[in-house]
PDB file of C-alpha atoms in Angstrom:
ATOM      1  CA  ILE A 114     136.883  68.594   4.384  1.00  0.00           C
ATOM      2  CA  ALA A 115     137.114  65.412   6.436  1.00  0.00           C
ATOM      3  CA  GLY A 116     137.515  62.154   4.474  1.00  0.00           C
ATOM      4  CA  ILE A 117     137.561  61.555   0.777  1.00  0.00           C
ATOM      5  CA  THR A 118     135.861  63.622  -2.054  1.00  0.00           C
ATOM      6  CA  GLN A 119     135.277  62.902  -5.671  1.00  0.00           C
ATOM      7  CA  ALA A 120     134.565  65.141  -8.583  1.00  0.00           C
ATOM      8  CA  PRO A 121     132.353  65.305 -10.611  1.00  0.00           C
ATOM      9  CA  THR A 122     129.354  63.813  -9.061  1.00  0.00           C
ATOM     10  CA  SER A 123     128.126  62.562 -12.330  1.00  0.00           C
ATOM     11  CA  GLN A 124     129.185  63.010 -15.888  1.00  0.00           C
ATOM     12  CA  ILE A 125     127.626  62.338 -19.429  1.00  0.00           C
ATOM     13  CA  LEU A 126     130.525  62.079 -21.939  1.00  0.00           C
ATOM     14  CA  ALA A 127     130.624  61.520 -25.650  1.00  0.00           C
ATOM     15  CA  ALA A 128     132.670  58.537 -26.814  1.00  0.00           C
ATOM     16  CA  GLY A 129     136.246  59.382 -27.735  1.00  0.00           C
ATOM     17  CA  ARG A 130     136.612  62.296 -25.182  1.00  0.00           C
ATOM     18  CA  ARG A 131     139.208  62.443 -22.685  1.00  0.00           C
ATOM     19  CA  MET A 132     138.015  62.635 -18.967  1.00  0.00           C
ATOM     20  CA  THR A 133     139.664  62.859 -15.686  1.00  0.00           C
ATOM     21  CA  LEU A 134     137.946  61.863 -12.488  1.00  0.00           C
ATOM     22  CA  ARG A 135     139.325  63.539  -9.425  1.00  0.00           C
ATOM     23  CA  CYS A 136     139.880  62.252  -6.022  1.00  0.00           C
ATOM     24  CA  THR A 137     141.156  63.855  -2.939  1.00  0.00           C
ATOM     25  CA  GLN A 138     141.705  62.709   0.590  1.00  0.00           C
ATOM     26  CA  ASP A 139     142.726  64.521   3.757  1.00  0.00           C
ATOM     27  CA  MET A 140     143.428  61.645   5.985  1.00  0.00           C
ATOM     28  CA  ARG A 141     146.995  61.314   5.102  1.00  0.00           C
ATOM     29  CA  HIS A 142     146.513  57.803   4.009  1.00  0.00           C
ATOM     30  CA  ASN A 143     149.356  56.250   2.106  1.00  0.00           C
ATOM     31  CA  ALA A 144     147.247  53.913  -0.183  1.00  0.00           C
ATOM     32  CA  MET A 145     144.524  54.961  -2.571  1.00  0.00           C
ATOM     33  CA  TYR A 146     142.370  52.996  -5.005  1.00  0.00           C
ATOM     34  CA  TRP A 147     139.956  53.380  -7.921  1.00  0.00           C
ATOM     35  CA  TYR A 148     137.052  50.902  -8.435  1.00  0.00           C
ATOM     36  CA  ARG A 149     134.322  50.635 -10.762  1.00  0.00           C
ATOM     37  CA  GLN A 150     130.990  49.146  -9.894  1.00  0.00           C
ATOM     38  CA  ASP A 151     128.776  47.629 -12.482  1.00  0.00           C
ATOM     39  CA  LEU A 152     125.362  45.772 -11.830  1.00  0.00           C
ATOM     40  CA  GLY A 153     126.002  42.041 -11.488  1.00  0.00           C
ATOM     41  CA  LEU A 154     129.821  42.419 -11.481  1.00  0.00           C
ATOM     42  CA  GLY A 155     130.298  44.166  -8.081  1.00  0.00           C
ATOM     43  CA  LEU A 156     133.355  46.298  -7.261  1.00  0.00           C
ATOM     44  CA  ARG A 157     136.347  45.823  -9.503  1.00  0.00           C
ATOM     45  CA  LEU A 158     139.757  47.378  -8.712  1.00  0.00           C
ATOM     46  CA  ILE A 159     141.075  49.501 -11.677  1.00  0.00           C
ATOM     47  CA  HIS A 160     144.381  50.978 -10.345  1.00  0.00           C
ATOM     48  CA  TYR A 161     145.800  51.433  -6.922  1.00  0.00           C
ATOM     49  CA  SER A 162     148.813  53.527  -5.321  1.00  0.00           C
ATOM     50  CA  ASN A 163     150.505  52.045  -2.184  1.00  0.00           C
ATOM     51  CA  THR A 164     152.275  55.505  -1.704  1.00  0.00           C
ATOM     52  CA  ALA A 165     152.726  58.742  -3.490  1.00  0.00           C
ATOM     53  CA  GLY A 166     154.880  58.214  -6.642  1.00  0.00           C
ATOM     54  CA  THR A 167     153.930  54.670  -7.156  1.00  0.00           C
ATOM     55  CA  THR A 168     151.016  53.051  -8.870  1.00  0.00           C
ATOM     56  CA  GLY A 169     149.816  49.620  -9.704  1.00  0.00           C
ATOM     57  CA  LYS A 170     147.325  47.890 -12.011  1.00  0.00           C
ATOM     58  CA  GLY A 171     144.353  46.184 -10.637  1.00  0.00           C
ATOM     59  CA  GLU A 172     141.796  43.841 -12.233  1.00  0.00           C
ATOM     60  CA  VAL A 173     140.496  45.966 -15.017  1.00  0.00           C
ATOM     61  CA  PRO A 174     143.177  48.543 -15.835  1.00  0.00           C
ATOM     62  CA  ASP A 175     142.768  48.792 -19.618  1.00  0.00           C
ATOM     63  CA  GLY A 176     141.619  52.213 -20.910  1.00  0.00           C
ATOM     64  CA  TYR A 177     142.548  53.943 -17.639  1.00  0.00           C
ATOM     65  CA  SER A 178     145.612  55.565 -16.301  1.00  0.00           C
ATOM     66  CA  VAL A 179     146.315  57.121 -12.798  1.00  0.00           C
ATOM     67  CA  SER A 180     149.059  59.240 -11.464  1.00  0.00           C
ATOM     68  CA  ARG A 181     149.982  59.947  -7.694  1.00  0.00           C
ATOM     69  CA  ALA A 182     152.073  63.122  -7.525  1.00  0.00           C
ATOM     70  CA  ASN A 183     151.173  63.688  -3.790  1.00  0.00           C
ATOM     71  CA  THR A 184     149.557  61.914  -0.934  1.00  0.00           C
ATOM     72  CA  ASP A 185     146.186  63.614  -1.210  1.00  0.00           C
ATOM     73  CA  ASP A 186     145.226  63.330  -4.784  1.00  0.00           C
ATOM     74  CA  PHE A 187     144.742  60.289  -7.025  1.00  0.00           C
ATOM     75  CA  PRO A 188     143.107  61.302 -10.399  1.00  0.00           C
ATOM     76  CA  LEU A 189     141.852  58.670 -12.815  1.00  0.00           C
ATOM     77  CA  THR A 190     141.958  59.413 -16.587  1.00  0.00           C
ATOM     78  CA  LEU A 191     140.170  57.960 -19.469  1.00  0.00           C
ATOM     79  CA  ALA A 192     142.169  58.783 -22.346  1.00  0.00           C
ATOM     80  CA  SER A 193     139.438  58.001 -24.990  1.00  0.00           C
ATOM     81  CA  ALA A 194     136.122  57.049 -23.478  1.00  0.00           C
ATOM     82  CA  VAL A 195     134.091  54.167 -24.637  1.00  0.00           C
ATOM     83  CA  PRO A 196     130.585  53.112 -23.786  1.00  0.00           C
ATOM     84  CA  SER A 197     131.721  50.092 -21.809  1.00  0.00           C
ATOM     85  CA  GLN A 198     133.233  52.566 -19.415  1.00  0.00           C
ATOM     86  CA  THR A 199     129.895  53.653 -18.329  1.00  0.00           C
ATOM     87  CA  SER A 200     129.850  52.901 -14.613  1.00  0.00           C
ATOM     88  CA  VAL A 201     129.946  54.102 -11.117  1.00  0.00           C
ATOM     89  CA  TYR A 202     133.490  54.918 -10.164  1.00  0.00           C
ATOM     90  CA  PHE A 203     134.651  55.002  -6.399  1.00  0.00           C
ATOM     91  CA  CYS A 204     137.806  56.134  -5.044  1.00  0.00           C
ATOM     92  CA  ALA A 205     138.942  54.741  -1.784  1.00  0.00           C
ATOM     93  CA  SER A 206     142.053  55.354   0.617  1.00  0.00           C
ATOM     94  CA  SER A 207     143.517  53.375   3.582  1.00  0.00           C
ATOM     95  CA  ALA A 208     146.294  53.325   5.901  1.00  0.00           C
ATOM     96  CA  ALA A 209     148.523  50.368   4.878  1.00  0.00           C
ATOM     97  CA  GLY A 210     146.607  47.164   4.912  1.00  0.00           C
ATOM     98  CA  GLY A 211     143.696  48.593   6.829  1.00  0.00           C
ATOM     99  CA  ARG A 212     140.068  49.327   6.303  1.00  0.00           C
ATOM    100  CA  GLN A 213     139.298  51.420   3.254  1.00  0.00           C
ATOM    101  CA  PHE A 214     137.316  54.717   3.185  1.00  0.00           C
ATOM    102  CA  PHE A 215     135.334  55.425   0.076  1.00  0.00           C
ATOM    103  CA  GLY A 216     134.331  58.484  -1.590  1.00  0.00           C
ATOM    104  CA  PRO A 217     130.753  59.099  -2.588  1.00  0.00           C
ATOM    105  CA  GLY A 218     131.253  58.023  -6.291  1.00  0.00           C
ATOM    106  CA  THR A 219     131.134  59.550  -9.769  1.00  0.00           C
ATOM    107  CA  ARG A 220     128.422  58.230 -12.144  1.00  0.00           C
ATOM    108  CA  LEU A 221     129.730  58.271 -15.658  1.00  0.00           C
ATOM    109  CA  THR A 222     127.793  57.697 -18.747  1.00  0.00           C
ATOM    110  CA  VAL A 223     129.673  57.391 -22.064  1.00  0.00           C
ATOM    111  CA  LEU A 224     127.492  57.724 -25.172  1.00  0.00           C
TER     112      LEU A 224
ATOM    113  CA  ARG B  44     136.267  29.269  -8.355  1.00  0.00           C
ATOM    114  CA  LYS B  45     135.816  33.112  -7.980  1.00  0.00           C
ATOM    115  CA  GLU B  46     137.966  34.632  -5.338  1.00  0.00           C
ATOM    116  CA  VAL B  47     135.103  35.845  -3.092  1.00  0.00           C
ATOM    117  CA  GLU B  48     131.633  34.413  -3.513  1.00  0.00           C
ATOM    118  CA  GLN B  49     128.297  35.391  -1.966  1.00  0.00           C
ATOM    119  CA  ASP B  50     124.854  34.493  -2.434  1.00  0.00           C
ATOM    120  CA  PRO B  51     123.350  37.519  -4.063  1.00  0.00           C
ATOM    121  CA  GLY B  52     119.890  37.025  -2.463  1.00  0.00           C
ATOM    122  CA  PRO B  53     117.699  38.838  -2.252  1.00  0.00           C
ATOM    123  CA  PHE B  54     116.950  37.995   1.396  1.00  0.00           C
ATOM    124  CA  ASN B  55     113.324  39.149   2.205  1.00  0.00           C
ATOM    125  CA  VAL B  56     112.734  39.080   6.024  1.00  0.00           C
ATOM    126  CA  PRO B  57     110.245  40.642   8.418  1.00  0.00           C
ATOM    127  CA  GLU B  58     111.246  43.138  11.142  1.00  0.00           C
ATOM    128  CA  GLY B  59     112.642  41.228  14.143  1.00  0.00           C
ATOM    129  CA  ALA B  60     113.995  38.204  12.117  1.00  0.00           C
ATOM    130  CA  THR B  61     117.514  36.764  12.415  1.00  0.00           C
ATOM    131  CA  VAL B  62     119.215  36.451   9.157  1.00  0.00           C
ATOM    132  CA  ALA B  63     122.689  35.046   8.252  1.00  0.00           C
ATOM    133  CA  PHE B  64     124.903  35.627   5.102  1.00  0.00           C
ATOM    134  CA  ASN B  65     127.780  33.434   4.227  1.00  0.00           C
ATOM    135  CA  CYS B  66     130.862  34.238   1.948  1.00  0.00           C
ATOM    136  CA  THR B  67     133.474  31.949   0.564  1.00  0.00           C
ATOM    137  CA  TYR B  68     136.952  32.897  -0.512  1.00  0.00           C
ATOM    138  CA  SER B  69     139.414  30.892  -2.564  1.00  0.00           C
ATOM    139  CA  ASN B  70     142.875  32.027  -1.311  1.00  0.00           C
ATOM    140  CA  SER B  71     143.885  30.270   1.776  1.00  0.00           C
ATOM    141  CA  ALA B  72     146.595  32.933   2.407  1.00  0.00           C
ATOM    142  CA  SER B  73     144.084  35.655   2.774  1.00  0.00           C
ATOM    143  CA  GLN B  74     144.967  37.960   5.573  1.00  0.00           C
ATOM    144  CA  SER B  75     142.073  40.073   6.657  1.00  0.00           C
ATOM    145  CA  PHE B  76     138.293  40.023   6.359  1.00  0.00           C
ATOM    146  CA  PHE B  77     135.601  42.512   6.420  1.00  0.00           C
ATOM    147  CA  TRP B  78     132.075  43.258   5.978  1.00  0.00           C
ATOM    148  CA  TYR B  79     130.987  46.392   4.281  1.00  0.00           C
ATOM    149  CA  ARG B  80     127.412  47.778   3.882  1.00  0.00           C
ATOM    150  CA  GLN B  81     126.377  49.502   0.766  1.00  0.00           C
ATOM    151  CA  ASP B  82     123.059  51.495   0.468  1.00  0.00           C
ATOM    152  CA  CYS B  83     121.330  52.028  -2.893  1.00  0.00           C
ATOM    153  CA  ARG B  84     123.492  54.422  -5.122  1.00  0.00           C
ATOM    154  CA  LYS B  85     125.905  55.106  -2.047  1.00  0.00           C
ATOM    155  CA  GLU B  86     129.455  54.286  -1.291  1.00  0.00           C
ATOM    156  CA  PRO B  87     130.468  51.152   0.600  1.00  0.00           C
ATOM    157  CA  LYS B  88     130.977  51.690   4.335  1.00  0.00           C
ATOM    158  CA  LEU B  89     132.737  49.333   6.823  1.00  0.00           C
ATOM    159  CA  LEU B  90     130.308  47.458   8.884  1.00  0.00           C
ATOM    160  CA  MET B  91     132.795  45.408  10.921  1.00  0.00           C
ATOM    161  CA  SER B  92     136.178  43.603  10.704  1.00  0.00           C
ATOM    162  CA  VAL B  93     136.138  39.722  11.068  1.00  0.00           C
ATOM    163  CA  TYR B  94     138.359  38.298  13.660  1.00  0.00           C
ATOM    164  CA  SER B  95     139.538  34.575  13.947  1.00  0.00           C
ATOM    165  CA  SER B  96     137.843  34.254  17.229  1.00  0.00           C
ATOM    166  CA  GLY B  97     134.515  35.694  16.037  1.00  0.00           C
ATOM    167  CA  ASN B  98     133.283  39.134  17.090  1.00  0.00           C
ATOM    168  CA  GLU B  99     130.052  40.979  17.947  1.00  0.00           C
ATOM    169  CA  ASP B 100     128.861  44.487  17.450  1.00  0.00           C
ATOM    170  CA  GLY B 101     125.474  45.065  18.943  1.00  0.00           C
ATOM    171  CA  ARG B 102     122.923  42.984  16.706  1.00  0.00           C
ATOM    172  CA  PHE B 103     125.723  41.860  14.299  1.00  0.00           C
ATOM    173  CA  THR B 104     128.046  38.921  14.827  1.00  0.00           C
ATOM    174  CA  ALA B 105     130.795  38.057  12.446  1.00  0.00           C
ATOM    175  CA  GLN B 106     132.591  34.686  12.331  1.00  0.00           C
ATOM    176  CA  LEU B 107     135.620  33.347  10.268  1.00  0.00           C
ATOM    177  CA  ASN B 108     136.208  29.661   9.554  1.00  0.00           C
ATOM    178  CA  ARG B 109     139.677  29.536   8.037  1.00  0.00           C
ATOM    179  CA  ALA B 110     139.561  25.635   7.628  1.00  0.00           C
ATOM    180  CA  SER B 111     136.530  25.855   5.328  1.00  0.00           C
ATOM    181  CA  GLN B 112     137.519  29.285   4.047  1.00  0.00           C
ATOM    182  CA  TYR B 113     134.176  31.118   4.786  1.00  0.00           C
ATOM    183  CA  ILE B 114     133.072  34.111   6.826  1.00  0.00           C
ATOM    184  CA  SER B 115     129.569  34.740   7.985  1.00  0.00           C
ATOM    185  CA  LEU B 116     127.436  37.730   9.117  1.00  0.00           C
ATOM    186  CA  LEU B 117     124.482  37.173  11.501  1.00  0.00           C
ATOM    187  CA  ILE B 118     122.032  40.052  12.032  1.00  0.00           C
ATOM    188  CA  ARG B 119     119.687  39.498  14.962  1.00  0.00           C
ATOM    189  CA  ASP B 120     116.414  41.454  15.564  1.00  0.00           C
ATOM    190  CA  SER B 121     116.352  43.049  11.884  1.00  0.00           C
ATOM    191  CA  LYS B 122     115.385  46.618  11.392  1.00  0.00           C
ATOM    192  CA  LEU B 123     114.074  48.406   8.412  1.00  0.00           C
ATOM    193  CA  SER B 124     117.272  50.399   8.399  1.00  0.00           C
ATOM    194  CA  ASP B 125     119.210  47.179   7.819  1.00  0.00           C
ATOM    195  CA  SER B 126     117.900  47.095   4.244  1.00  0.00           C
ATOM    196  CA  ALA B 127     121.085  47.253   2.105  1.00  0.00           C
ATOM    197  CA  THR B 128     123.761  45.319   0.449  1.00  0.00           C
ATOM    198  CA  TYR B 129     126.301  43.554   2.396  1.00  0.00           C
ATOM    199  CA  LEU B 130     129.647  43.058   0.761  1.00  0.00           C
ATOM    200  CA  CYS B 131     132.156  40.348   1.942  1.00  0.00           C
ATOM    201  CA  VAL B 132     135.685  41.707   1.601  1.00  0.00           C
ATOM    202  CA  VAL B 133     138.960  39.946   1.782  1.00  0.00           C
ATOM    203  CA  ILE B 134     142.397  41.400   1.724  1.00  0.00           C
ATOM    204  CA  ASN B 135     144.829  39.711  -0.547  1.00  0.00           C
ATOM    205  CA  GLN B 136     147.994  37.841   0.544  1.00  0.00           C
ATOM    206  CA  ALA B 137     150.173  40.744  -0.403  1.00  0.00           C
ATOM    207  CA  GLY B 138     148.021  43.167   1.528  1.00  0.00           C
ATOM    208  CA  THR B 139     147.750  45.424  -1.545  1.00  0.00           C
ATOM    209  CA  ALA B 140     144.200  45.368  -2.346  1.00  0.00           C
ATOM    210  CA  LEU B 141     140.659  44.437  -1.139  1.00  0.00           C
ATOM    211  CA  ILE B 142     138.703  41.930  -3.084  1.00  0.00           C
ATOM    212  CA  PHE B 143     135.007  42.387  -2.897  1.00  0.00           C
ATOM    213  CA  GLY B 144     132.347  39.898  -3.196  1.00  0.00           C
ATOM    214  CA  LYS B 145     129.306  40.945  -5.340  1.00  0.00           C
ATOM    215  CA  GLY B 146     127.203  41.617  -2.297  1.00  0.00           C
ATOM    216  CA  THR B 147     124.125  39.976  -0.734  1.00  0.00           C
ATOM    217  CA  THR B 148     120.911  42.125  -0.823  1.00  0.00           C
ATOM    218  CA  LEU B 149     118.792  42.258   2.330  1.00  0.00           C
ATOM    219  CA  SER B 150     115.377  43.741   2.418  1.00  0.00           C
ATOM    220  CA  VAL B 151     113.616  43.918   5.728  1.00  0.00           C
ATOM    221  CA  SER B 152     109.909  44.717   5.649  1.00  0.00           C
ATOM    222  CA  SER B 153     107.387  45.762   8.365  1.00  0.00           C
TER     223      SER B 153
END
């Protein structure tokens, strides 16, 4: 692969279920990010990681957790999904302070 | 005032037209600026960085006005393929995250 991938492409999930969205990059970027995009609200940062082993909260972190065990992977977990978490989720990566490359997105519907 | 503001549009223009988008940002200490393009149901992709002296890439010209805290994107000779949403993006002072505007939608018609 070249770039950044996300899985699954789309998912329908029952409320209360646990879900992990996967993100992998092969560009050896230090920084990785998770955004959600909702109509009328634009892209909002959920969590970020500046380097492996560290994570930080973005604008809308509640209900989400992340981990960064290595450089390549940055999974996003919804511990107990709620309908308001229905959204399109984009993962991104960048070299420090530089342009971000985005994955193709995961379309999540929570019923 | 929101951190990054854009006119959502839509801007509906004929092929060949020149169109300009503006974006304002609230944090005067913002470091870097970009324009991203997003096609329907796809991921955002970098269109161009915005430099203090202004920069041009083919039909696209980006400008930065730090005193007034706005950036602009000018598209000349619009093509049908330019139809998309254009996102203004600012890197925060700490350099830890990009702040996205909500986007301006452009529709170019024949």
